[in-house]
XYZ file of C-alpha atoms in Angstrom:
154
model
C 40.116 49.915 154.758
C 38.968 50.772 158.265
C 35.615 52.506 158.484
C 33.807 53.996 161.438
C 31.867 50.722 161.794
C 34.939 48.460 161.566
C 35.935 46.583 164.668
C 39.046 48.085 166.281
C 40.550 44.585 166.570
C 41.321 44.590 162.853
C 39.003 41.774 161.826
C 37.053 42.207 158.608
C 33.793 42.340 160.572
C 31.865 45.275 161.953
C 32.228 46.130 165.624
C 28.632 45.046 166.308
C 29.294 41.617 164.754
C 32.734 41.145 166.295
C 33.887 42.425 169.680
C 30.813 44.336 170.869
C 28.913 41.232 172.036
C 32.008 39.881 173.841
C 32.551 43.214 175.588
C 29.011 42.834 176.966
C 29.369 39.119 177.780
C 32.905 37.608 177.854
C 31.360 34.113 177.838
C 30.724 34.648 174.102
C 34.475 34.407 173.430
C 34.668 30.770 172.347
C 38.398 30.961 171.549
C 41.474 32.555 173.097
C 41.930 34.677 169.967
C 38.410 36.069 170.251
C 39.062 37.026 173.863
C 42.412 38.605 172.969
C 40.802 40.664 170.189
C 38.078 41.829 172.577
C 40.719 42.811 175.148
C 42.560 44.878 172.521
C 39.270 46.577 171.648
C 38.666 47.188 175.355
C 42.055 48.926 175.586
C 41.155 51.060 172.561
C 37.864 52.008 174.228
C 39.358 52.258 177.736
C 36.874 49.663 178.976
C 38.283 48.803 182.408
C 35.391 46.498 183.276
C 36.084 44.088 180.411
C 39.845 44.121 180.879
C 39.617 43.267 184.578
C 36.806 40.730 184.112
C 38.842 38.773 181.549
C 42.121 38.806 183.502
C 42.835 35.540 185.335
C 42.110 36.021 189.050
C 45.583 34.889 190.156
C 47.195 37.724 188.128
C 44.490 40.399 188.039
C 45.606 43.811 189.264
C 43.249 45.783 191.490
C 42.770 48.422 188.794
C 43.852 49.493 185.312
C 45.031 53.000 184.587
C 44.924 54.278 181.020
C 47.326 56.736 179.474
C 44.889 59.018 177.693
C 47.663 60.255 175.398
C 47.922 56.854 173.684
C 46.176 56.378 170.340
C 45.859 52.708 169.390
C 46.380 52.218 165.647
C 46.262 48.507 164.909
C 46.437 44.867 165.839
C 48.133 42.057 163.917
C 47.813 38.414 164.952
C 50.967 36.438 164.147
C 50.284 32.997 165.570
C 47.645 31.141 167.564
C 48.456 27.881 169.331
C 45.605 25.968 170.930
C 42.931 28.173 172.373
C 40.081 26.549 170.449
C 36.665 25.904 171.945
C 37.804 22.402 172.953
C 41.146 23.485 174.525
C 41.810 24.634 178.082
C 44.925 26.675 177.240
C 45.991 28.797 174.330
C 48.720 31.155 173.194
C 48.192 34.170 170.942
C 51.157 36.070 169.557
C 50.329 39.550 168.301
C 51.597 43.057 167.738
C 49.558 46.044 168.858
C 50.639 49.426 167.551
C 49.954 52.787 169.077
C 51.098 56.375 168.986
C 52.398 57.920 172.186
C 53.526 61.506 171.889
C 55.819 61.649 168.860
C 56.618 57.916 168.892
C 55.153 54.932 167.092
C 55.172 52.027 169.526
C 54.943 48.345 168.659
C 54.027 46.059 171.509
C 54.622 42.428 170.590
C 53.269 39.919 173.061
C 53.034 36.174 173.367
C 49.934 35.960 175.559
C 48.846 32.956 177.566
C 45.153 32.195 177.983
C 43.460 29.669 180.239
C 39.909 28.402 180.296
C 38.295 28.202 183.715
C 34.699 27.032 184.191
C 34.150 27.336 180.425
C 35.419 30.940 180.205
C 38.669 32.177 178.656
C 40.963 34.402 180.735
C 44.174 36.288 179.987
C 46.902 34.600 182.059
C 49.950 36.759 181.382
C 52.526 36.838 178.655
C 55.927 37.934 177.463
C 56.116 41.387 175.921
C 58.587 43.327 173.870
C 58.191 47.043 173.173
C 59.798 48.959 170.295
C 59.539 52.753 170.073
C 60.345 54.765 166.949
C 60.238 58.538 166.598
C 57.707 59.677 163.996
C 59.031 62.154 161.434
C 56.660 65.121 161.265
C 56.527 65.104 157.437
C 55.994 61.355 157.094
C 52.584 59.759 156.550
C 50.784 59.426 159.845
C 50.968 55.835 161.137
C 47.275 55.964 162.086
C 46.423 55.327 158.430
C 44.616 58.620 157.775
C 46.746 59.424 154.723
C 47.670 62.808 156.192
C 51.136 63.954 157.206
C 51.879 63.150 160.830
C 52.279 66.840 161.708
C 48.710 67.500 160.471
C 47.213 64.482 162.192
C 48.293 62.628 165.338
C 51.284 64.864 166.058
C 49.117 68.003 166.253
């Protein structure tokens, strides 16, 4: 169960013991998965500084614009290849879910990470997006237990 102190990245740890330190200092991400989880949390929190700082310089956009109508609802890690403290590259495959308007969206990505000067950076990836209309009387996909029409579709 997710509580107000749970880390948005979906780990079993509290935010203060999980992504919070990495958001303050990306050097604390010793693995590609840790960096990817912190980047998801940064998207949830609309933390532009962390997202840009952890994007590989050869691919980094000049800015990040957030759609304030998006509500992030979860992260599932499917596979991690490499990306350990002793590797210089890694791949993390995950699905991030979010609600946009009256749609549940599932963004599946196979992300590439590279280590440069001892720090992990996001180096692009292949994405696939699925959108599904949310029925107003169904359970809200945010996990609140309420009907969608009384929760995120209000």
